[in-house]
Coordinates of C-alpha atoms in Angstrom, one line a residue:
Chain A
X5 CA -119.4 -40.8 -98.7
X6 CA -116.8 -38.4 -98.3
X7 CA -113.9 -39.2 -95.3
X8 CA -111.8 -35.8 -94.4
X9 CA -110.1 -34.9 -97.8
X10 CA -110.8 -38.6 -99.6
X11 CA -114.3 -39.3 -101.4
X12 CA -114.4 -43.1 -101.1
X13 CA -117.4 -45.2 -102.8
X14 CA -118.5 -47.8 -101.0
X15 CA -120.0 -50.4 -103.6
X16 CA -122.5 -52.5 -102.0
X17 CA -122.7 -55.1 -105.0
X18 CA -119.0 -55.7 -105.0
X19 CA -118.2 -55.4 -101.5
X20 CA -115.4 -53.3 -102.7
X21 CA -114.2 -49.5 -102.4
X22 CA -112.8 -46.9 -105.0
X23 CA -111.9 -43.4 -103.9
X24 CA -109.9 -40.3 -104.4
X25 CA -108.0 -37.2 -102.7
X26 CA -110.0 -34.2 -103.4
X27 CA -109.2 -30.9 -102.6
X28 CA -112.9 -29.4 -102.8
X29 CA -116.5 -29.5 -104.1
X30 CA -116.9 -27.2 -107.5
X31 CA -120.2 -27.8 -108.2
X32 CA -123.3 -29.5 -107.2
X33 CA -126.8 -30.2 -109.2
X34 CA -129.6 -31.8 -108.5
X35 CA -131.6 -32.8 -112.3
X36 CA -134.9 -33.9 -112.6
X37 CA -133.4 -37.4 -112.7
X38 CA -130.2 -37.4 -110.5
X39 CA -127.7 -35.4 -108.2
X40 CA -124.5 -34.7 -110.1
X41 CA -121.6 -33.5 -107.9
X42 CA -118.2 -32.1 -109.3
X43 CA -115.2 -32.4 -106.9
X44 CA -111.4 -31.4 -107.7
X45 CA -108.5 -34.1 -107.2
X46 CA -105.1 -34.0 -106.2
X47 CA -104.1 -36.3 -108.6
X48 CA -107.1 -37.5 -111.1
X49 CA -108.2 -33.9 -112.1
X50 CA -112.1 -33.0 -111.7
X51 CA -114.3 -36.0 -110.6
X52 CA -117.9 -36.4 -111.7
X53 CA -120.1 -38.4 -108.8
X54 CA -123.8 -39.0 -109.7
X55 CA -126.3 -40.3 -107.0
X56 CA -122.9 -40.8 -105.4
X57 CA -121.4 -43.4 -108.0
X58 CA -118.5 -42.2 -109.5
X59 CA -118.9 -41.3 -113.2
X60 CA -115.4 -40.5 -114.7
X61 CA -112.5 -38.8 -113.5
X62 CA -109.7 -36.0 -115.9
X63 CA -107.2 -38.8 -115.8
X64 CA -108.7 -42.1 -116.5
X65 CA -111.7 -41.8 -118.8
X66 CA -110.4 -42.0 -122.0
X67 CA -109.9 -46.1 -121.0
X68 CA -113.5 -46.8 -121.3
X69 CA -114.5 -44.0 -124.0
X70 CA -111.9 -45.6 -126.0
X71 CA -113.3 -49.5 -125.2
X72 CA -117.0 -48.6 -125.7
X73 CA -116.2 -46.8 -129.4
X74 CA -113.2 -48.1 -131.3
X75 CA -113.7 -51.9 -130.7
X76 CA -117.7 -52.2 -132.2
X77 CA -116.6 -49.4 -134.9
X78 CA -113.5 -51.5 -136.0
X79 CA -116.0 -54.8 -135.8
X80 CA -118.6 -53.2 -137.7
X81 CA -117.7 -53.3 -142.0
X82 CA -118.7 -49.8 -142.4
X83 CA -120.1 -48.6 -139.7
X84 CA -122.1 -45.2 -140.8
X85 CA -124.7 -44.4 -139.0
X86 CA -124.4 -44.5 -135.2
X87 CA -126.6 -43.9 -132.1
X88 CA -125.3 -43.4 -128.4
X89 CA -128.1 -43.4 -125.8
X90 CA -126.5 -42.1 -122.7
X91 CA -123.2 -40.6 -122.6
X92 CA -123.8 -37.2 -121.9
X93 CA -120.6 -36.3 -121.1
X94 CA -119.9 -36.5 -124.7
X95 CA -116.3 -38.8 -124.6
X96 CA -117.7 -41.0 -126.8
X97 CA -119.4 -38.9 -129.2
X98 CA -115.9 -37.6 -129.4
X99 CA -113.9 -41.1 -130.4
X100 CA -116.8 -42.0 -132.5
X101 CA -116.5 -39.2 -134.3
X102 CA -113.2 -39.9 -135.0
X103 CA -114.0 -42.1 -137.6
X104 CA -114.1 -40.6 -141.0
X105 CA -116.6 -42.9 -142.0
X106 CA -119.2 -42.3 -139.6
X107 CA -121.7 -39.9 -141.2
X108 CA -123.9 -39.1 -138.6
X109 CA -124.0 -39.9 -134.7
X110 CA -127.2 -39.2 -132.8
X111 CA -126.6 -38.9 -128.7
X112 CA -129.9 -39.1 -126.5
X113 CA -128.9 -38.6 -122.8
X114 CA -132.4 -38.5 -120.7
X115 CA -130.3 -35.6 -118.4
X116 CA -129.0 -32.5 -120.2
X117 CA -127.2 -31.6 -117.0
X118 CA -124.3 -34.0 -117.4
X119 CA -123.7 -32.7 -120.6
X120 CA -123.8 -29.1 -119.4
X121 CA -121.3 -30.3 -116.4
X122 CA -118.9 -31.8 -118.9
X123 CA -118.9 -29.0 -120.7
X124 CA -118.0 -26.5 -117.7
X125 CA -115.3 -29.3 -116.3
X126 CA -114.4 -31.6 -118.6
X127 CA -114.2 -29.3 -122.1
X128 CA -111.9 -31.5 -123.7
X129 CA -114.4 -34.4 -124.1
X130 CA -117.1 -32.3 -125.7
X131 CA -114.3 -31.0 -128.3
X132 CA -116.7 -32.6 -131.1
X133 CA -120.0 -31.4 -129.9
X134 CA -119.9 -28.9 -132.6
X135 CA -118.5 -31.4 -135.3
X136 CA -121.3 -31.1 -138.4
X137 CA -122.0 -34.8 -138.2
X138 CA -123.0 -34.7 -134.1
X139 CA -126.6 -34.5 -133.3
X140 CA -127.3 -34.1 -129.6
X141 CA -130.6 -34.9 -127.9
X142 CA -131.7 -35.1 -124.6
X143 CA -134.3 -37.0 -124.0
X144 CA -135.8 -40.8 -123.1
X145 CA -133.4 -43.0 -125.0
X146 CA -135.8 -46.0 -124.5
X147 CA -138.2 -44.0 -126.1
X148 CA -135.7 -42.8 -128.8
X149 CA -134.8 -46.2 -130.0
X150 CA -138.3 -47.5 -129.8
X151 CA -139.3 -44.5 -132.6
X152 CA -136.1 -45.1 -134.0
X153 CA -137.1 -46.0 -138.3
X154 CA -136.6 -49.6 -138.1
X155 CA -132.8 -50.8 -140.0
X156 CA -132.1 -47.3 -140.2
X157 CA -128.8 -48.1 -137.6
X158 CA -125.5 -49.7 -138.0
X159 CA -123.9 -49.0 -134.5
X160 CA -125.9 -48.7 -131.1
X161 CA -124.0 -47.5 -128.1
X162 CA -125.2 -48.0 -124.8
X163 CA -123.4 -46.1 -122.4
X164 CA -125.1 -45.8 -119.2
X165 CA -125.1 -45.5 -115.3
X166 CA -125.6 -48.7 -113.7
X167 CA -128.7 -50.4 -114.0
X168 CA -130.7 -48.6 -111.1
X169 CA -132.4 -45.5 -111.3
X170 CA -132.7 -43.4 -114.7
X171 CA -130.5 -46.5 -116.5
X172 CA -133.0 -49.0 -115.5
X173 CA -134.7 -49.2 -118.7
X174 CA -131.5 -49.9 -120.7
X175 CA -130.7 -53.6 -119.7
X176 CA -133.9 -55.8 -120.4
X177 CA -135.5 -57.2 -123.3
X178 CA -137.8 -54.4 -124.5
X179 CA -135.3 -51.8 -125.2
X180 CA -132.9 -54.4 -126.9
X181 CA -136.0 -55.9 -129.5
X182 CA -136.2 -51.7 -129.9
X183 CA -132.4 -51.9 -130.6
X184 CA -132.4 -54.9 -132.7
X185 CA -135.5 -53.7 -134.6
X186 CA -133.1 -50.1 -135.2
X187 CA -130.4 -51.9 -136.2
X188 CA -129.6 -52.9 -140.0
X189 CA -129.0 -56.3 -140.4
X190 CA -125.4 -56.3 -140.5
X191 CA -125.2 -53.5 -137.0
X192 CA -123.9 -54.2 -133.8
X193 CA -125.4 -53.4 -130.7
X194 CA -122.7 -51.9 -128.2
X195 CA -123.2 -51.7 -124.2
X196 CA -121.0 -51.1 -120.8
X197 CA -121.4 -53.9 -119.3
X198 CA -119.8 -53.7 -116.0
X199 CA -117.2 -55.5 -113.8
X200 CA -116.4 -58.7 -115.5
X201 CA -114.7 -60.0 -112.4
X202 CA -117.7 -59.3 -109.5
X203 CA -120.7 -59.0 -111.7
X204 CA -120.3 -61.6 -114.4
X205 CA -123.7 -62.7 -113.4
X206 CA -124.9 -59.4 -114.2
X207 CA -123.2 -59.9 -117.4
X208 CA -124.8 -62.9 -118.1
X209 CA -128.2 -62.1 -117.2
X210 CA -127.9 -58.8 -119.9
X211 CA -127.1 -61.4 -122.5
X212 CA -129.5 -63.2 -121.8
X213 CA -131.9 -60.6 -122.5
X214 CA -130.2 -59.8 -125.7
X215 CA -130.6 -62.9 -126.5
X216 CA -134.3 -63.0 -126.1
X217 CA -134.6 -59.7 -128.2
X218 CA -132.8 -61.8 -131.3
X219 CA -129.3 -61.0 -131.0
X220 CA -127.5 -64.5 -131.5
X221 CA -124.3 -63.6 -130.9
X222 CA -122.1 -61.9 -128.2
X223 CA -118.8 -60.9 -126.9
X224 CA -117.3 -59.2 -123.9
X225 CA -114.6 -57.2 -123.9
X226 CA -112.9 -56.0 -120.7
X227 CA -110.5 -53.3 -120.1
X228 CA -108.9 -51.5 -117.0
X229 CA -111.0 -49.1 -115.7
X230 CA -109.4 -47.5 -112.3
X231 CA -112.4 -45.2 -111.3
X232 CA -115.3 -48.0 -111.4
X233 CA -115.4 -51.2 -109.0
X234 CA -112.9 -53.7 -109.2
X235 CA -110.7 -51.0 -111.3
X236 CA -111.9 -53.8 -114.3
X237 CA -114.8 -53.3 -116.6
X238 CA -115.8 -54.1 -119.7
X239 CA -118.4 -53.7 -123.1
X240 CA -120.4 -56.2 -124.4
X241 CA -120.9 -56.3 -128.2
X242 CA -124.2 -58.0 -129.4
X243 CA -125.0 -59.1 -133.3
X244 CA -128.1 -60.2 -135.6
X245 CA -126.3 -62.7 -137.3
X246 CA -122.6 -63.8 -138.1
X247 CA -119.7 -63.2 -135.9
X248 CA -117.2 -60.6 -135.3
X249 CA -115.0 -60.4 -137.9
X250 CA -112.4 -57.5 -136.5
X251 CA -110.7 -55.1 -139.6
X252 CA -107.5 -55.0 -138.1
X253 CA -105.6 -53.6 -140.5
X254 CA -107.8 -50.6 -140.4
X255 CA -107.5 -50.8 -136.5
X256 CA -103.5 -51.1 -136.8
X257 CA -103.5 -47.9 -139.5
X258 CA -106.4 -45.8 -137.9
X259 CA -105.2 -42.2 -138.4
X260 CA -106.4 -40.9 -134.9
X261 CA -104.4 -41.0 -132.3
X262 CA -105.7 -43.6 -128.9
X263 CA -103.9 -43.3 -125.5
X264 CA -105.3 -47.0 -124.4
X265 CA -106.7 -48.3 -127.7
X266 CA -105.0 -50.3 -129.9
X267 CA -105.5 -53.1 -132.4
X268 CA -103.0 -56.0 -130.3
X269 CA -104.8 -55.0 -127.2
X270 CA -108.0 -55.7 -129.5
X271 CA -107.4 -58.9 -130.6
X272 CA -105.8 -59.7 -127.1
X273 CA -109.5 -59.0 -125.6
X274 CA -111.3 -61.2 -128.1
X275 CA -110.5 -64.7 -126.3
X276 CA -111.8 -64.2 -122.6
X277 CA -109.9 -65.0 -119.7
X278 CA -110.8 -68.6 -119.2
X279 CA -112.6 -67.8 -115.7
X280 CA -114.8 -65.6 -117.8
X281 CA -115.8 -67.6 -120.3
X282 CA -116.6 -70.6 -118.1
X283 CA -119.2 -68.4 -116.6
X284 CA -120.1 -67.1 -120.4
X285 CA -120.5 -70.3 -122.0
X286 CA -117.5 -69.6 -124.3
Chain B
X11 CA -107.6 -47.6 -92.2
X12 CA -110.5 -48.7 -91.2
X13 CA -114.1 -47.0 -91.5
X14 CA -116.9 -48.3 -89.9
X15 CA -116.8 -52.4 -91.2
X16 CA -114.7 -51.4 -94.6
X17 CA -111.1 -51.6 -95.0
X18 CA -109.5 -49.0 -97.0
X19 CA -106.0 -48.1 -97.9
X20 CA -105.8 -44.5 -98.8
X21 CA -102.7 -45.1 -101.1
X22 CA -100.8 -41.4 -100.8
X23 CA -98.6 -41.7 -104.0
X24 CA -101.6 -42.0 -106.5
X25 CA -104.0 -39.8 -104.2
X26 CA -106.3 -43.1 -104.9
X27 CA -108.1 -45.3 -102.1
X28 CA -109.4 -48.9 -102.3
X29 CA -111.1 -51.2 -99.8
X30 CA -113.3 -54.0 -99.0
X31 CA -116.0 -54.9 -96.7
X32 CA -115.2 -56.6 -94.1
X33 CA -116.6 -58.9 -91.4
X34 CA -114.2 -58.8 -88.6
X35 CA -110.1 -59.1 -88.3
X36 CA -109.0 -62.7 -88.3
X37 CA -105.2 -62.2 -87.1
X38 CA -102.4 -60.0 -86.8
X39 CA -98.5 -60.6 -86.2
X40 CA -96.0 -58.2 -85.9
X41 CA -93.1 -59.9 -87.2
X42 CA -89.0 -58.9 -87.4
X43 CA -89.7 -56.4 -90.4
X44 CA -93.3 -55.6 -90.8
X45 CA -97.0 -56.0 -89.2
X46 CA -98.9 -58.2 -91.4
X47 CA -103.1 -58.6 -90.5
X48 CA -105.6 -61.2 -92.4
X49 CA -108.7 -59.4 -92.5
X50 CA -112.3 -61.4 -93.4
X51 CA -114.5 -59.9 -96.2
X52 CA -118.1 -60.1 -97.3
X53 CA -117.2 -60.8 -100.8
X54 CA -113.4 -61.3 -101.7
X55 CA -112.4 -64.2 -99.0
X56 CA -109.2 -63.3 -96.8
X57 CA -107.5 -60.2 -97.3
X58 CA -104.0 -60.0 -96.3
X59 CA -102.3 -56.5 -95.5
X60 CA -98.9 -55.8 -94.7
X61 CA -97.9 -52.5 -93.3
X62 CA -101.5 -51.1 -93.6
X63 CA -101.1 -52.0 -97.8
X64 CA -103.2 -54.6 -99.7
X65 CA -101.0 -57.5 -100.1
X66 CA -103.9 -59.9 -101.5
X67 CA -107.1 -61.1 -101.7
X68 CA -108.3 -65.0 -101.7
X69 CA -110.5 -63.7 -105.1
X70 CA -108.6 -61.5 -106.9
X71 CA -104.8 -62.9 -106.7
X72 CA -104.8 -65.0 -109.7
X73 CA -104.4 -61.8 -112.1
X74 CA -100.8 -60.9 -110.3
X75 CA -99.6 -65.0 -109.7
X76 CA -100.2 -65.5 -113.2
X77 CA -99.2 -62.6 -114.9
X78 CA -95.7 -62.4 -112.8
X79 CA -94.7 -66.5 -113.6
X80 CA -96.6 -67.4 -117.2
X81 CA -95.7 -64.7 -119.5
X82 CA -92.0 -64.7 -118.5
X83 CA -91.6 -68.6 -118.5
X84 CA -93.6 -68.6 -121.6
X85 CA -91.0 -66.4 -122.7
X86 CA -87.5 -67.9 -121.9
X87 CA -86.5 -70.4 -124.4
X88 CA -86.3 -73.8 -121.6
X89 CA -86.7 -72.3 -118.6
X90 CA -85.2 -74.7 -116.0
X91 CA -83.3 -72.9 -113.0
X92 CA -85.9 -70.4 -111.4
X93 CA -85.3 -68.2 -108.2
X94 CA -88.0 -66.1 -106.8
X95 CA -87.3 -63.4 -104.5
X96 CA -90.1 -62.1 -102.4
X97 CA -93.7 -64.2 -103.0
X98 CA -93.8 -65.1 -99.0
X99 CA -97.2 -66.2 -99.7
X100 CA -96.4 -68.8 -102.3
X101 CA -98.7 -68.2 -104.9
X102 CA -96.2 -67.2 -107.5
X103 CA -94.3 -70.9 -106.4
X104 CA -97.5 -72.4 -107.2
X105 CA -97.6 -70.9 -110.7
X106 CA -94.1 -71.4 -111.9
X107 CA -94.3 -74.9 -110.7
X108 CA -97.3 -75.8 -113.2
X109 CA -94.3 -75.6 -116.0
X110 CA -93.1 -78.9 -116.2
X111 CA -89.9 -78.0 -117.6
X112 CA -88.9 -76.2 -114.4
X113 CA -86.4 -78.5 -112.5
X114 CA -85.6 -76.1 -109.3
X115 CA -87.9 -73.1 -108.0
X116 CA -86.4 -71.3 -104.7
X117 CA -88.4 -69.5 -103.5
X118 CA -86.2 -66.8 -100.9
X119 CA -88.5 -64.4 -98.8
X120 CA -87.1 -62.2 -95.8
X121 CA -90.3 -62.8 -93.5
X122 CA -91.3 -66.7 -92.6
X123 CA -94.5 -65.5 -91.1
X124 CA -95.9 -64.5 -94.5
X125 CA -95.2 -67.9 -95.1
X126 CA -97.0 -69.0 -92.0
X127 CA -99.6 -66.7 -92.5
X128 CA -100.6 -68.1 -96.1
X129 CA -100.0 -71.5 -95.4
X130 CA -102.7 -70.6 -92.4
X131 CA -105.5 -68.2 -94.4
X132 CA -104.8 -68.8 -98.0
X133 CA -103.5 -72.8 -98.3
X134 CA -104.2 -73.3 -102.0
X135 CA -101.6 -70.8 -102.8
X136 CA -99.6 -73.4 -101.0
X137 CA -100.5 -76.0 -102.8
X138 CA -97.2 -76.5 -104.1
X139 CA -94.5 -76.1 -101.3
X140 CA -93.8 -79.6 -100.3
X141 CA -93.1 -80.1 -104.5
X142 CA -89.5 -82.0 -104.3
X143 CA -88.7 -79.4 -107.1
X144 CA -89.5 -76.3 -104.4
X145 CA -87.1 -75.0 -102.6
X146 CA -88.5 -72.0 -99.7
X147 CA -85.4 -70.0 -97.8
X148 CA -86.3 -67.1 -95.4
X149 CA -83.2 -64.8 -95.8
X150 CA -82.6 -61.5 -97.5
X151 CA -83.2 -61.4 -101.1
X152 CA -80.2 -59.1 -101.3
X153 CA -77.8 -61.6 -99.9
X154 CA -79.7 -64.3 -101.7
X155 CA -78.7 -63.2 -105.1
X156 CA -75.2 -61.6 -104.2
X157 CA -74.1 -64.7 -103.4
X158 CA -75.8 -66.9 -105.9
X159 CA -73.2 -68.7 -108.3
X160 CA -72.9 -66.7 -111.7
X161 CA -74.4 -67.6 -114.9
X162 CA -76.6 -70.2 -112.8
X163 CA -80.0 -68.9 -113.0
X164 CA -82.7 -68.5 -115.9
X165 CA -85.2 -66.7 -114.5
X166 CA -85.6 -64.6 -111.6
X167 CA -88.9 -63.2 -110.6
X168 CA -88.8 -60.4 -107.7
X169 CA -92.1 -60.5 -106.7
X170 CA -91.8 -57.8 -103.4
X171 CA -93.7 -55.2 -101.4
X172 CA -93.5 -52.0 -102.6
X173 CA -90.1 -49.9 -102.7
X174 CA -90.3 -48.8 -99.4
X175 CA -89.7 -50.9 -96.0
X176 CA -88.3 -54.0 -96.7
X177 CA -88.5 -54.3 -100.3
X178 CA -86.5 -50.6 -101.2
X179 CA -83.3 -52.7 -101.9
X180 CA -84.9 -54.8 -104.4
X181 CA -85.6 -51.6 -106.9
X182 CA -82.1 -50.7 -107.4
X183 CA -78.4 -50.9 -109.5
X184 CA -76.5 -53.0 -107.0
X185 CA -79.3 -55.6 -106.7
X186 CA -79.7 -55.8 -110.4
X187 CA -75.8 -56.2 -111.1
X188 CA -76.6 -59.4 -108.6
X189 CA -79.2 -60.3 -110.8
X190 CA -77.5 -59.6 -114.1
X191 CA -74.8 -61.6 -112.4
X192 CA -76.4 -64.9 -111.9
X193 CA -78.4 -65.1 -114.9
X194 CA -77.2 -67.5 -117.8
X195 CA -76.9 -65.6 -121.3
X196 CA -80.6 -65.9 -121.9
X197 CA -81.5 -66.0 -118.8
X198 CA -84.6 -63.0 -118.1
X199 CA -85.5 -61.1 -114.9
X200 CA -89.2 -60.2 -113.9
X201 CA -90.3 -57.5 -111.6
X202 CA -93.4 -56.7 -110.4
X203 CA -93.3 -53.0 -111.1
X204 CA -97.0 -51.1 -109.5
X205 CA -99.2 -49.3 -111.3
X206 CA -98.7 -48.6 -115.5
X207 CA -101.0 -45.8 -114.8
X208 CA -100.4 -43.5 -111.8
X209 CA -96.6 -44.8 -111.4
X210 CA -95.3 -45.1 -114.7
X211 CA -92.2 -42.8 -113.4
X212 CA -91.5 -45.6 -110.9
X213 CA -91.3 -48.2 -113.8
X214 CA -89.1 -45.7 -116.0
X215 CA -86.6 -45.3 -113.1
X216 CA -86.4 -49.0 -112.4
X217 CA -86.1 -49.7 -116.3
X218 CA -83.3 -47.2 -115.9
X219 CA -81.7 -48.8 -113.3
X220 CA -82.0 -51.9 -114.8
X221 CA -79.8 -50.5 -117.4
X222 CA -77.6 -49.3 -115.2
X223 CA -76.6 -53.3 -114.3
X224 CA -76.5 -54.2 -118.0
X225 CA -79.5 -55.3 -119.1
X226 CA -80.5 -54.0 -122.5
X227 CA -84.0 -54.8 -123.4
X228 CA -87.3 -54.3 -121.2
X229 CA -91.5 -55.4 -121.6
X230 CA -93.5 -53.8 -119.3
X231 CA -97.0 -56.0 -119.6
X232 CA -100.4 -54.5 -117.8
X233 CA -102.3 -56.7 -116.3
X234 CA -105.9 -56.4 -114.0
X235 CA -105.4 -56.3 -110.2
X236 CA -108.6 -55.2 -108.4
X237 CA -106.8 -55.2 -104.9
X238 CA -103.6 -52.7 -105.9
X239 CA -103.9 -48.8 -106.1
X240 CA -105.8 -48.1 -109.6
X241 CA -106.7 -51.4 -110.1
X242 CA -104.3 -51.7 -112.9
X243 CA -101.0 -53.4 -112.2
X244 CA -97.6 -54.3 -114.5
X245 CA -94.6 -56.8 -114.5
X246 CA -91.5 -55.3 -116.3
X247 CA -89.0 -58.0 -118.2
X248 CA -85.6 -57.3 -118.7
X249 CA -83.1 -59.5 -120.7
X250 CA -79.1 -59.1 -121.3
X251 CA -79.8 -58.8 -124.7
X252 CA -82.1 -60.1 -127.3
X253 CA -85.9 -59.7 -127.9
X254 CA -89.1 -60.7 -126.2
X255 CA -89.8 -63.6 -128.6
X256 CA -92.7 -65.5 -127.3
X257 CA -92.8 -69.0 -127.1
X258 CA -96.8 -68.9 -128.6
X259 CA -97.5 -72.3 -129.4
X260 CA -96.3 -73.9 -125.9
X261 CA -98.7 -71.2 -124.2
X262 CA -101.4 -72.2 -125.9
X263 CA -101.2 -75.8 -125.5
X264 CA -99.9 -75.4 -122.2
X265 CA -101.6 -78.1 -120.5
X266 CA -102.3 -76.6 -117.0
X267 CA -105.4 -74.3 -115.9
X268 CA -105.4 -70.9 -115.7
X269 CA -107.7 -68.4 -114.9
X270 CA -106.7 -65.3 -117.0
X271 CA -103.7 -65.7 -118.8
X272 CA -104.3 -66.8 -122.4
X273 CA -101.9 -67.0 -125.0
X274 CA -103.9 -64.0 -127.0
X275 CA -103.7 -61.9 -124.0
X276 CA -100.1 -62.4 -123.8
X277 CA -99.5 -61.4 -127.3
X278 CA -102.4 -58.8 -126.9
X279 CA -100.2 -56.9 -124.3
X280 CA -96.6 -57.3 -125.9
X281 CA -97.6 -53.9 -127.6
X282 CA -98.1 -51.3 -124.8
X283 CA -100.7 -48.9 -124.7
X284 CA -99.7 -45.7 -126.5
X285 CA -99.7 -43.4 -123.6
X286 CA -97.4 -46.2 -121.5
X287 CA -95.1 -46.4 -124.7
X288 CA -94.9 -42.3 -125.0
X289 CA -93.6 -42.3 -121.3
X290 CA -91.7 -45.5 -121.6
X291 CA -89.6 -44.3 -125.2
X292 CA -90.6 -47.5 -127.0

């Protein structure tokens, strides 16, 4: 809803607000799948909205590109092989990729049209589009990780829109026995997993499901996130087997640079607040 | 602001907004320095705001209580003399006073019908006024520490309003040199010090001013708070001289409840992020 120059989101769940001063609308699209809107800030740079949620803003995405890639990456051994369903505005193709040892990183986004909008206003997250090792598809990505060769996967990456609308398909138990069955023994399943301060219970419930695909073991990482409700979010981390032993020293000497990211701020995240983890079950 | 049944405070220094649904306006006084209102919400229990700002939600106040009182007694050596200047609502009180060490907490806000107003809409955050070990004075914070015997304090939080109104002599040289004043050697003053994203130019200025009175060492710590502008808030230490050594094993066998602060998270955030550091020169 935009109010004269601000574009507030009201967010029924929460009960809460989140909005910006803009000084125009750049661009407008309506996809097969969802209306994508680009407005200009004062303050936050361009601002993707789809189906009137707001998607990422210049100035405060690389919080959560950074949270949904470098944690599972420096949690997995070696991770080498790596699928992102969603994320068609390509941020976290680009941290993933910076990672030397990943090999290969497939991204299926149902809706070519984000990625096409990122590319026209926010360029500098599709710098690795072209990188040799980047495959980009866009297509069904339940569909892509049901075909997916079974333990042909070390890393999954689920970064989506909420769970309404295209992103439905991407929190229950189906797609994660697909993900589990992708997965090697030793990968890690990676999804946003909204606010952990008003939708815990959301949070929960997607375990829950995990859980009932096979995935034994879990953990939820939060991390500020100014543009999405509550200004807190967070990633949940799902595994086969075994727990998640974090390479910190390869965290701590990474060789890329982070602007949120780092390997304290990791090992702060692994013990949950204690509000959180009475919810959890931690 | 408010828009239909939302509340929203379109915050002009980060171009950002953030509100909550609400169900109807519970009070309002219009007291000696500012107008303060207690609004009802759907989902985040009272909200208090004070010169049309977010002052605090019933849900959401834990992150700033905790995070201004535990990581700064936790890091004091035997924190036993505390003065708290600002915190009319008495949450921060309640917190400090959960350290048992702490022998005398005064607590010296400018406005008693904060105060009032707590005591009235949010009473657990006054759970601890009538402690014998409490001490609440409704004066001018300025006066308050100018006059306050020298070398007699360890810890003095200023937990205020923003710089402007009321609170703009709290965020400068001659206040500090009052603070610098009546701290012991190792004494350590704490200031809540806004956003670590969008005002980071505020903290570097206060850090310099800080300076300015003597101090030599500062830790800005980031910290979750849904109800401020970005969502992402801070608390900046500064000591006379010395490190930020962190007393590790008493936090995590601290023997009161909390609902975020951990030990981990503590030392998780003692390393800022690297864009904060870059700004900040650490």
């Amino acid at each position: 809803m935009t109010n004269d120059n601000w574009y507030i989101e009201h967010f029924q769940p929460t009960g809460s607000a989140i909005g910006y001063r803009i000084t125009g609308k750049l661009d407008e699209v309506q996809s097969p799948f969802q209306k994508i809107e680009i407005y200009n800030t004062t303050d936050w740079g361009k601002l993707m909205i789809i189906d009137g949620a707001v998607m990422l803003t210049t100035r405060d995405n690389f919080f959560y590109h950074e949270m949904i890639s470098h944690p599972v990456l420096f949690t997995h051994a070696a991770p080498k092989r790596v699928v992102i369903i969603g994320g068609g505005d390509c941020g976290t193709l680009r941290e993933v990729l910076k990672h030397p040892g990943v090999e290969s990183a497939t991204q299926c986004d149902i809706d070519e049209q984000v990625t096409r909008m990122s590319e026209k206003y926010f360029p500098e997250l599709c710098d690795s589009n072209s990188d040799p090792r980047a495959e980009l598809l866009f297509d069904d990505g339940v569909a892509y990780m049901a075909n997916c060769p079974a333990g042909s996967v070390d890393v999954v990456i689920v970064d989506s829109t909420d769970p309404v609308g295209p992103a439905e398909g991407l929190f229950n138990k189906a797609f994660y026995e697909s993900c589990f069955r992708a997965l090697k023994d030793d990968g890690i399943l990676v999804q946003q997993s909204e606010s952990p301060l008003a939708l815990l219970d959301l949070i929960k419930e997607m375990r829950a499901e995990m859980g009932k695909a096979g995935f034994t073991t879990f953990k939820t990482l939060p991390f500020p996130q100014p543009c999405y409700p509550t200004g807190w979010w967070s990633v949940t981390l799902a595994r086969k087997s075994g727990g998640f032993d974090f390479r910190q020293d390869d965290a701590a000497n990474k060789g890329f640079e982070t602007l949120y990211y780092t390997a304290p701020l990791h090992t702060g995240v692994l013990v949950s607040p204690p509000f959180v983890a009475k919810v959890l079950g931690e």
